[in-house]
Coordinates of C-alpha atoms and ligand atoms in Angstrom, one line a residue:
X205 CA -2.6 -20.2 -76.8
X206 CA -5.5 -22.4 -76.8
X207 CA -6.0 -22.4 -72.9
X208 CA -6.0 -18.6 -73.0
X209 CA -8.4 -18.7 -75.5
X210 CA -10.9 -20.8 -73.8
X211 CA -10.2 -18.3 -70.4
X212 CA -11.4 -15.0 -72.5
X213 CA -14.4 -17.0 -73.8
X214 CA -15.0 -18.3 -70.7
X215 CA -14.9 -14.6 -69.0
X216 CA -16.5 -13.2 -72.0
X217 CA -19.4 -15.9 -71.0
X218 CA -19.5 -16.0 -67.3
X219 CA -19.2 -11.9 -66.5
X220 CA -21.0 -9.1 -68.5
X221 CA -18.5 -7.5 -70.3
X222 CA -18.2 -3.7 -69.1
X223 CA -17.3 -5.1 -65.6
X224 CA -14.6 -7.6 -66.7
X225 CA -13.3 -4.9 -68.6
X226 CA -13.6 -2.6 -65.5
X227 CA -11.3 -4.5 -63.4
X228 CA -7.6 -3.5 -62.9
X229 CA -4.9 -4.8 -64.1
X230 CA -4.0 -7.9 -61.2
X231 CA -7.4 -7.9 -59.9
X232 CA -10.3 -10.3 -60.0
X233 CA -13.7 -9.0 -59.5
X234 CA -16.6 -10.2 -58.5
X235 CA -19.7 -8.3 -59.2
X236 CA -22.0 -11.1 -57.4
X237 CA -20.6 -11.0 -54.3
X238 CA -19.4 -7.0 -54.8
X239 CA -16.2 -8.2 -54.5
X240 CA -12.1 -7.2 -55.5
X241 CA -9.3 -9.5 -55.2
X242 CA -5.9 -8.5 -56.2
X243 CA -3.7 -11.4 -54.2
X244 CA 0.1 -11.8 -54.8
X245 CA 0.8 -9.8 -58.1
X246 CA 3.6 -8.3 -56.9
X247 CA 1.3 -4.7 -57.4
X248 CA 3.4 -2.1 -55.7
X249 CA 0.4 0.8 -55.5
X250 CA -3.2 0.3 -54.4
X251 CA -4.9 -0.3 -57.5
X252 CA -7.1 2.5 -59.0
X253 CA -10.6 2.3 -61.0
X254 CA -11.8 -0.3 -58.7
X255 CA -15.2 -0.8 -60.2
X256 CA -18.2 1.4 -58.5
X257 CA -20.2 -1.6 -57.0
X258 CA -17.4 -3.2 -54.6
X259 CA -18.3 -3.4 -51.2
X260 CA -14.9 -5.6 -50.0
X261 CA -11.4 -4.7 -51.6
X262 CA -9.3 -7.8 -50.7
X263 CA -5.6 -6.6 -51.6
X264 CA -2.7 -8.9 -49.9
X265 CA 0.7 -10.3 -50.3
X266 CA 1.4 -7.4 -52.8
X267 CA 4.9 -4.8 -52.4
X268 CA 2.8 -1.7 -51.8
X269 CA 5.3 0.1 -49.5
X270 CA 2.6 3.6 -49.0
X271 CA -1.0 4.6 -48.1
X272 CA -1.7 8.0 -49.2
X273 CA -4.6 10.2 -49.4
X274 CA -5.0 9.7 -53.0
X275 CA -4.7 5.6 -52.8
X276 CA -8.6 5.1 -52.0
X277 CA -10.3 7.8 -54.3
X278 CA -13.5 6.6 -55.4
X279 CA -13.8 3.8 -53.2
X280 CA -16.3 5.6 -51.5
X281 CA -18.9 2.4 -51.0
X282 CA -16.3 0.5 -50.3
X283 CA -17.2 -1.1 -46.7
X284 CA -14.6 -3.9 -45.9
X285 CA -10.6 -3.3 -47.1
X286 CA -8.3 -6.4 -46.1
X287 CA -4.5 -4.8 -46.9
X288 CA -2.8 -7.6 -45.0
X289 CA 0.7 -9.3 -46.0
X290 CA 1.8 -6.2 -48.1
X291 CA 5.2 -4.8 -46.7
X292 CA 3.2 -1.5 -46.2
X293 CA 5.7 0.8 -43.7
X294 CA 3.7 4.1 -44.2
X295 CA 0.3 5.4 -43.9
X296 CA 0.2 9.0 -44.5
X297 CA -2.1 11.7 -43.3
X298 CA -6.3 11.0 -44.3
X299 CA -5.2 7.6 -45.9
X300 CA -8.5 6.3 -45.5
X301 CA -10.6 9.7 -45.2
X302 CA -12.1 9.3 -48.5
X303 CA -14.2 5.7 -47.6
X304 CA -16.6 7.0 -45.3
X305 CA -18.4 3.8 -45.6
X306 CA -15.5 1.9 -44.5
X307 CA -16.4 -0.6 -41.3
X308 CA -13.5 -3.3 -41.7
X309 CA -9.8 -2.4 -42.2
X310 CA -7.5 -5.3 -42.1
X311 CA -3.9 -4.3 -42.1
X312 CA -2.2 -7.5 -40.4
X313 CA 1.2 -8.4 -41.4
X314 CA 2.7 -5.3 -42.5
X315 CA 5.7 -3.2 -41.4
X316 CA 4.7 -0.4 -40.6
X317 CA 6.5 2.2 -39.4
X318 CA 5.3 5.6 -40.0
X319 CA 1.9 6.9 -39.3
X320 CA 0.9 9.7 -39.6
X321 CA -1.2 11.3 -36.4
X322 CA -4.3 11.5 -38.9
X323 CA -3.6 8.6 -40.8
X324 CA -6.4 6.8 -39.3
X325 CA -9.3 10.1 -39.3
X326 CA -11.9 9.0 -41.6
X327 CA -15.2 11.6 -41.4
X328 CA -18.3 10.2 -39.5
X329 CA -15.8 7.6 -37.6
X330 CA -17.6 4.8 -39.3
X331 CA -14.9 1.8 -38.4
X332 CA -15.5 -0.2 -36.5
X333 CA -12.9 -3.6 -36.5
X334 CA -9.3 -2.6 -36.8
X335 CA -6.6 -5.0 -37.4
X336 CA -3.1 -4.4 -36.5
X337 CA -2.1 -7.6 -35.6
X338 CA 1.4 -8.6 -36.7
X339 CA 2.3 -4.8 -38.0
X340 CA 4.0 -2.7 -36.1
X341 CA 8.0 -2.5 -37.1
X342 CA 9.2 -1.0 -33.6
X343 CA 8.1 1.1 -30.0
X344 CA 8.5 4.5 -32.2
X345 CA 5.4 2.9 -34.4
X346 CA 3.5 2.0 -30.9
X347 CA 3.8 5.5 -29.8
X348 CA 2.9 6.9 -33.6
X349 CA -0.1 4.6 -33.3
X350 CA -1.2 6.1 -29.5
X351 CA -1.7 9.4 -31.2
X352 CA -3.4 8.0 -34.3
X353 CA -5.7 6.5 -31.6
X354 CA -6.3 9.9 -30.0
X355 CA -6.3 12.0 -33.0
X356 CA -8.5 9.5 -35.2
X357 CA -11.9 10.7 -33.7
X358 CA -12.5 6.5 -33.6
X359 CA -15.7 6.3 -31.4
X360 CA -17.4 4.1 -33.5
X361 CA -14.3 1.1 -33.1
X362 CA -15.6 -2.2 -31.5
X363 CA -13.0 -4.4 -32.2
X364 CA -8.9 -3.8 -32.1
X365 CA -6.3 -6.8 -32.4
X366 CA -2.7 -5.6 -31.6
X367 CA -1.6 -8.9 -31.2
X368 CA 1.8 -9.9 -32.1
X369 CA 3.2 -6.9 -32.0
X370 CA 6.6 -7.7 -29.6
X371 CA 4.7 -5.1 -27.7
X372 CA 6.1 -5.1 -24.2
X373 CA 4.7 -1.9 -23.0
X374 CA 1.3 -0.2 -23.1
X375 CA 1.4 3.7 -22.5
X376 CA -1.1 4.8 -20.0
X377 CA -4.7 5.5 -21.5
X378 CA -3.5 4.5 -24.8
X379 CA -7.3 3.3 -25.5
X380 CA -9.2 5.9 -23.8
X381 CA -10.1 7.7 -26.9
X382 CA -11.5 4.5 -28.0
X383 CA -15.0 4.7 -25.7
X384 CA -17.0 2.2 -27.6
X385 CA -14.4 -0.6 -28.1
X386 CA -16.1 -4.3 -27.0
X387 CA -13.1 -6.4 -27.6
X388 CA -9.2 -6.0 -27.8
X389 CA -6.5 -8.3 -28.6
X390 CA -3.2 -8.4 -26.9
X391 CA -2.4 -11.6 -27.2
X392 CA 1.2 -12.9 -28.3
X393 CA 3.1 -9.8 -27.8
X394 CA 6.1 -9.6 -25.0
X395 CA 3.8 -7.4 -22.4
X396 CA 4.9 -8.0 -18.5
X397 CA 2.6 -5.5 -16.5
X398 CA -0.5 -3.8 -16.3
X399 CA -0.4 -0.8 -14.6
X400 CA -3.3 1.7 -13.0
X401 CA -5.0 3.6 -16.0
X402 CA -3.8 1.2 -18.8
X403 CA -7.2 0.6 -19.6
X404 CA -8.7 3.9 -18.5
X405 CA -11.7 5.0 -20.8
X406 CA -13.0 1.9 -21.6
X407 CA -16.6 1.4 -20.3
X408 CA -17.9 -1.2 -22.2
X409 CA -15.3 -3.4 -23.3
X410 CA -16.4 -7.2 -23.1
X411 CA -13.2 -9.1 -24.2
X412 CA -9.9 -8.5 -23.3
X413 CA -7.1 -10.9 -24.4
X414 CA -3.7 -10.7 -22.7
X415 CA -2.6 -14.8 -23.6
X416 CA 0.8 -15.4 -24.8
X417 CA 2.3 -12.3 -22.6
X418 CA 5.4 -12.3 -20.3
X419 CA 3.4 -12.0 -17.3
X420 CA 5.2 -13.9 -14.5
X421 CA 2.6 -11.9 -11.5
X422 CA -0.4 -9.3 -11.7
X423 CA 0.2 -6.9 -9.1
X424 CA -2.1 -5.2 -6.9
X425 CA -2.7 -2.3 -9.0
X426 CA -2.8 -4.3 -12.4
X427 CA -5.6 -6.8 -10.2
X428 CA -7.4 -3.0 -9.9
X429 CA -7.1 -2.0 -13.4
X430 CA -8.5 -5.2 -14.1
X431 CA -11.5 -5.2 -11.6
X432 CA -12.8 -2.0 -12.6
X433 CA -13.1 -3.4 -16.5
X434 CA -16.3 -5.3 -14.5
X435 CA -18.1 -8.6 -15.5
X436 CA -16.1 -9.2 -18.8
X437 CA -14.3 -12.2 -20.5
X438 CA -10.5 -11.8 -19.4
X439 CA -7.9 -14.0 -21.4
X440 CA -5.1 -14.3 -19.0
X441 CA -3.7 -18.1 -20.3
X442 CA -0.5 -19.3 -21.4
X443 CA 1.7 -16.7 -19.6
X444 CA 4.6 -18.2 -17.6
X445 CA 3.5 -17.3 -13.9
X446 CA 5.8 -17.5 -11.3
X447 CA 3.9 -19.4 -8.1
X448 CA 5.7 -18.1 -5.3
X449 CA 4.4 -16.2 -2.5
X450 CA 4.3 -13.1 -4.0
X451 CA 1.7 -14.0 -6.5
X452 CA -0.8 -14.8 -3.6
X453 CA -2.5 -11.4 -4.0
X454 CA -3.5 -12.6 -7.8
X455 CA -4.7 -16.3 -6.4
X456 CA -7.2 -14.5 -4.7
X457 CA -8.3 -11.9 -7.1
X458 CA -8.7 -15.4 -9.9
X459 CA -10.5 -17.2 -6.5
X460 CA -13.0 -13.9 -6.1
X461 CA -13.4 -12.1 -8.9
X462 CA -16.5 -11.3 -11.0
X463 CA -14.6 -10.9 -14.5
X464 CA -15.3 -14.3 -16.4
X465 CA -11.8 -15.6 -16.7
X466 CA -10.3 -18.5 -18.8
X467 CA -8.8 -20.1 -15.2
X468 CA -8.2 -23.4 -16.9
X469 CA -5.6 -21.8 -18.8
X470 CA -3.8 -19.8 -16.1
X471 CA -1.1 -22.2 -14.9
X472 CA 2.4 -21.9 -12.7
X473 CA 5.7 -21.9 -15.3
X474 CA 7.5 -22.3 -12.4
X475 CA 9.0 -23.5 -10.0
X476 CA 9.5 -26.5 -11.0
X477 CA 7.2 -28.9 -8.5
X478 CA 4.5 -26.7 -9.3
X479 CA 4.7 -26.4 -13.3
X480 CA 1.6 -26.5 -15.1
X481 CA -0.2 -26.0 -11.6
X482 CA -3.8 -24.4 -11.8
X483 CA -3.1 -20.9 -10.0
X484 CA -7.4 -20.9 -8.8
X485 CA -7.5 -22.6 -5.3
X486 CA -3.8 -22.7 -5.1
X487 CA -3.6 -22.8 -1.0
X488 CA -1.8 -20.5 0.4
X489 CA 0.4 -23.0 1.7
X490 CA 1.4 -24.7 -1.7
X491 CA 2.7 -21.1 -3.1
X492 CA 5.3 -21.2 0.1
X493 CA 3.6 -18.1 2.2
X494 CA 4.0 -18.3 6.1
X495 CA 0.6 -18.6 7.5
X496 CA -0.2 -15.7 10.1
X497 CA -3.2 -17.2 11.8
X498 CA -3.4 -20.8 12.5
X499 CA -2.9 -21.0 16.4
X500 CA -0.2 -23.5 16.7
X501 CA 2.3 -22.2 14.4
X502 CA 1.9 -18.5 16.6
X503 CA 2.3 -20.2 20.2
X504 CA 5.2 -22.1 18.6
X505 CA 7.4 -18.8 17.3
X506 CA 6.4 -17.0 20.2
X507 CA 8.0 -19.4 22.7
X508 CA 11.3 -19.1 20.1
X509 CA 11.1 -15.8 20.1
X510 CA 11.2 -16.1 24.3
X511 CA 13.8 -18.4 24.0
X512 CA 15.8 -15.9 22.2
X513 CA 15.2 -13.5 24.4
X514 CA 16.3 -15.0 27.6
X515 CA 19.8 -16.1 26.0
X516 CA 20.1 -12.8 24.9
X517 CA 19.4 -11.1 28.4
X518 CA 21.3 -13.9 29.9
X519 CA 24.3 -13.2 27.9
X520 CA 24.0 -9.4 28.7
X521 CA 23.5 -10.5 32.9
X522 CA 27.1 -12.0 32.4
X523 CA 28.9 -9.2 30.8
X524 CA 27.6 -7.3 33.7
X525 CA 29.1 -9.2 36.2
X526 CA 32.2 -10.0 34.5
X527 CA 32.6 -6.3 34.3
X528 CA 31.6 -6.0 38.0
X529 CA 34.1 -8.2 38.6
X530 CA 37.1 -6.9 37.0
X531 CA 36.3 -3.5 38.8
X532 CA 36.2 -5.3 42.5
X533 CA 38.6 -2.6 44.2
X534 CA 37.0 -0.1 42.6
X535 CA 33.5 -1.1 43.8
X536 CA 34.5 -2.0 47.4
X537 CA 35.3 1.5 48.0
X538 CA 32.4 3.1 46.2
X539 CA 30.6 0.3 48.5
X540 CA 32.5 1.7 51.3
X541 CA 31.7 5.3 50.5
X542 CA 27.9 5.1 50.0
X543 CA 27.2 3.5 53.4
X544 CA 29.5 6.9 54.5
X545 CA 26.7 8.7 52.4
X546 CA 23.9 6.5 53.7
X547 CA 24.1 6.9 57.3
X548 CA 24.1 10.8 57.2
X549 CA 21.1 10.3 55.3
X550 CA 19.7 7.9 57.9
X551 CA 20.4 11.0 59.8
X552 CA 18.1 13.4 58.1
X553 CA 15.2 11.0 57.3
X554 CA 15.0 9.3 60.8
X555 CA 14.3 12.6 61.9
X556 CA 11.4 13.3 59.1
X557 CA 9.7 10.3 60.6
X558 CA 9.5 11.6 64.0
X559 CA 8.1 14.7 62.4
X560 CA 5.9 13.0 60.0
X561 CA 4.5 10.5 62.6
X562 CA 3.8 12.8 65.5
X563 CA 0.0 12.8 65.6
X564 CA -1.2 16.1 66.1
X565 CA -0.6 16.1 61.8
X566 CA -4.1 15.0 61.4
X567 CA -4.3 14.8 57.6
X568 CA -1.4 12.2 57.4
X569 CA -3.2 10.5 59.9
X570 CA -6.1 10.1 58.8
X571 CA -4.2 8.6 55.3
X572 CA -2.5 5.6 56.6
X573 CA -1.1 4.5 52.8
X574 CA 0.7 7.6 53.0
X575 CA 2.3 6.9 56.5
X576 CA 3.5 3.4 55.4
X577 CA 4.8 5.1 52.3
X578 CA 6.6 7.4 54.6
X579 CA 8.2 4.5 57.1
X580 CA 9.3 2.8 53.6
X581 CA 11.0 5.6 53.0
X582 CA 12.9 5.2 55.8
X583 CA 13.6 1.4 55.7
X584 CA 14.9 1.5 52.8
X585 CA 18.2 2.7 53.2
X586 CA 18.2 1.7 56.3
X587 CA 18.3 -1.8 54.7
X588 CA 21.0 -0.4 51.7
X589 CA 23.5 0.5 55.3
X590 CA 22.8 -2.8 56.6
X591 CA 24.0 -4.6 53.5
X592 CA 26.7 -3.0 52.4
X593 CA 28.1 -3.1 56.0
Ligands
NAG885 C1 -21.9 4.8 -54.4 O1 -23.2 4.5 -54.2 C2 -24.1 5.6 -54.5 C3 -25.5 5.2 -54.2 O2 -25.7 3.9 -54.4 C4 -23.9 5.9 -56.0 O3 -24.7 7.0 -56.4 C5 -22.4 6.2 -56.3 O4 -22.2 6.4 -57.7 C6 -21.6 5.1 -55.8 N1 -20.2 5.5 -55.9 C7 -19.3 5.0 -56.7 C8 -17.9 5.5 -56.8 O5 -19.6 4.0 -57.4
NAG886 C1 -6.4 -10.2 -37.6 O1 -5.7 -10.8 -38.6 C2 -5.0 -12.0 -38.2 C3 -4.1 -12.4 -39.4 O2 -4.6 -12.0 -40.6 C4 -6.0 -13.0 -37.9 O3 -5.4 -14.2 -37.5 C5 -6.9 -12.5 -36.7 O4 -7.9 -13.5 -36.4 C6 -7.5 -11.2 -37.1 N1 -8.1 -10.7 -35.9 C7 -9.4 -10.6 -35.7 C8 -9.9 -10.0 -34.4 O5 -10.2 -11.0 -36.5
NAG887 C1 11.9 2.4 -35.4 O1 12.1 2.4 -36.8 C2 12.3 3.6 -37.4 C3 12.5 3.4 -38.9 O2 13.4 2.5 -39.2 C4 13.5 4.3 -36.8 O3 13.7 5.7 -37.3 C5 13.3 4.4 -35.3 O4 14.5 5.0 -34.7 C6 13.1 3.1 -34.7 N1 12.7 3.2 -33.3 C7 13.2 2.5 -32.3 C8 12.8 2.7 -30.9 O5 14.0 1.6 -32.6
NAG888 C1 3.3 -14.5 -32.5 O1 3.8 -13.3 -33.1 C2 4.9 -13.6 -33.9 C3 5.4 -12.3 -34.5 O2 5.2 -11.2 -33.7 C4 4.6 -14.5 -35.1 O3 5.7 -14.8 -35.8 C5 4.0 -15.8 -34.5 O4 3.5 -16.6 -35.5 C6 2.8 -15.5 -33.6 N1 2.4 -16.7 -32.9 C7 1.2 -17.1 -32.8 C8 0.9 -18.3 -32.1 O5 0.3 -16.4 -33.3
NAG889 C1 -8.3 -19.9 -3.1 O1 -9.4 -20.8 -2.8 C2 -9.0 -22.1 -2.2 C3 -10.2 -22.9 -2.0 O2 -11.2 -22.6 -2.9 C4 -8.2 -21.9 -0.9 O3 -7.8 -23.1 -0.4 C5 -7.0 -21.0 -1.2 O4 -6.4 -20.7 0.1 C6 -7.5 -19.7 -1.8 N1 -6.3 -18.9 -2.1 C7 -6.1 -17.7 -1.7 C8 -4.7 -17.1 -1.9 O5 -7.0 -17.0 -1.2

């Protein structure tokens, strides 16, 4: 009795009395620093008759389950709104349309799971940090979010921190309605890729924060997506990266690229005689990758490969005349029949050369190549006769 005495002379002497009066029920207010703090009281709607000169509403680790259109009214000054820790799941449609002065919105550590397409539309687009770290229930919020993105006319948002969200997929373009944003938080969520156009839109972000991913590789289209974001500060640390050939493409990209990256941080996972490797000036050779060009390691698969070859044709060359000789009858009288068959065409070409040789046919003559080519013709199976004889 006598300690709650002294505390309502105390308030009566430290705070002119219409604005102690004016502060709701569960609140402290502070008309010095324009500020309202209603922390852990268990208050289960936003609280109303806020008094006229806040600037920051501060309400956290309270029960308040809904944002409606109605929760804000004549808050209209109000700049900075930290809502964090309070079991909110819904945010209807305009929650926040009435504080068109609003620049901050803090809304980590919720649960939500319902918004509304509009939910986040306030006129003027005047936000411009938006905190949904730790506060989306599920994937169906993610996608509810996307559209509140789209449909929330946000071109004034420079800051966005979705981090630990179990978020392990981003849709495509999910921040291109976001033109202005400078920095975006990813960090601790569950994501594994990047793909082409997940950062489409965004020309002049300057921090982007992927740490505490699942990203074992960056791939060559996620190393695109991330090269067009420029000259910017790109958090890639503390993702378990698998250093095995494959991830060459990405060794290079953190060896040449111009984004200002936090390379200290980016180390192997696995496997295991690399853990806790750097990945930047990880030789090509250390990551397992056959080396194409160095002269020695060529000559020596070439002469394999020649090796190979000849064992092969050898084996072939034996078939053949194991074949051959289980068909010896067969080929003695085929022998036997083309000599038959060569000497009448010894016949016929002996005569051609006679023809072809007789001088008075100038033009073949005059070309002796063609002449020789002629009498070859005519050795030849000549020669054929002879052997088979
Ligand atoms: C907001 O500020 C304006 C101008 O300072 C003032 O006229 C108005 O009454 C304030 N609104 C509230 C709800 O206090
Ligand atoms: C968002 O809120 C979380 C938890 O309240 C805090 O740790 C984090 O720093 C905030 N993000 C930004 C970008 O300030
Ligand atoms: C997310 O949670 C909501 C509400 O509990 C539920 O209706 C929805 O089906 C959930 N979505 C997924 C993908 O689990
Ligand atoms: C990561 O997010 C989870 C929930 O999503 C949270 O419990 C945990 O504290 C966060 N870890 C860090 C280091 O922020
Ligand atoms: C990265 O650079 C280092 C030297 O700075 C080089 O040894 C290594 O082969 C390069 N890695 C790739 C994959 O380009």
């Amino acid at each position: 009795m006598c300690i709650f005495a002294v505390r309502v002379f105390l308030g009566i002497l430290l705070c002119a009395p219409y604005q102690c009066l004016e502060c709701p029920f569960g609140c402290e207010c502070f008309a010095v620093t324009r500020t309202v703090k209603c922390v852990s009281k268990d208050l289960l709607t936003v609280p109303q008759s806020v008094p006229g000169y806040a600037r920051t509403v501060i309400i956290t680790g309270n029960n308040i389950h809904q944002i409606a259109p109605d929760s804000f009214t004549e808050m209209e000054n109000v700049t900075n709104i930290i809502l964090s820790n309070n079991r909110i799941t819904e945010m209807a449609s305009h929650s926040f349309s009435v504080l068109i002065n609003l620049r901050f919105l803090d809304l980590s550590g919720n649960q939500l799971a319902l918004i509304h397409p509009e939910a986040l539309s306030i006129p003027g687009s005047p936000l411009q940090e938006l905190n949904l770290s730790r506060s989306l229930y599920n994937f169906t919020a993610l996608t509810d979010l996307t559209t509140a993105l789209r449909w929330g006319g946000l071109g004034g948002l420079l800051r966005l921190d979705l981090s630990g969200n179990h978020l392990a997929l981003l849709p495509p373009g999910m921040f291109s309605h976001l033109p202005n944003l400078q920095q975006l938080f990813l960090t601790n969520n569950s994501l594994v890729a990047v793909y082409s156009g997940t950062f489409s839109g965004m020309n002049h972000l300057e921090v982007l924060d992927l740490t505490q991913n699942a990203f074992r590789i960056f791939r060559a289209d996620a190393l695109q997506e991330l090269e067009k974001l420029g000259n910017i500060h790109i958090h890639l640390g503390n993702n378990p990266y698998t250093c095995s050939c494959e991830i060459h493409n990405f060794v290079t990209w953190l060896n040449e690229s111009r984004a200002l990256l936090d390379v200290d941080a980016v180390r192997c996972a696995s496997p295991g005689e690399l853990t806790e490797a750097r990945l930047q000036r990880l030789s090509v050779q250390a990551i397992g990758c056959v080396v194409p060009v160095q002269a020695g390691v060529a000559d020596l698969t070439l002469q394999t490969s020649y090796v190979f070859l000849g064992l092969v044709l050898g084996f072939v060359g034996m078939v053949f005349l194991f074949v051959l000789y289980l068909n010896r009858k067969g080929m003695k009288n085929w022998i036997i029949e083309m000599r038959d068959a060569c000497r009448d065409v010894m016949e016929g070409y002996h005569y051609r050369y006679e023809i072809d040789s007789d001088p008075r046919l100038g033009h073949i003559t005059a070309n002796k190549d063609q002449v020789t080519l002629n009498v070859r013709h005519v050795m030849s199976p000549g020669l054929l006769c002879n052997f088979s004889k």
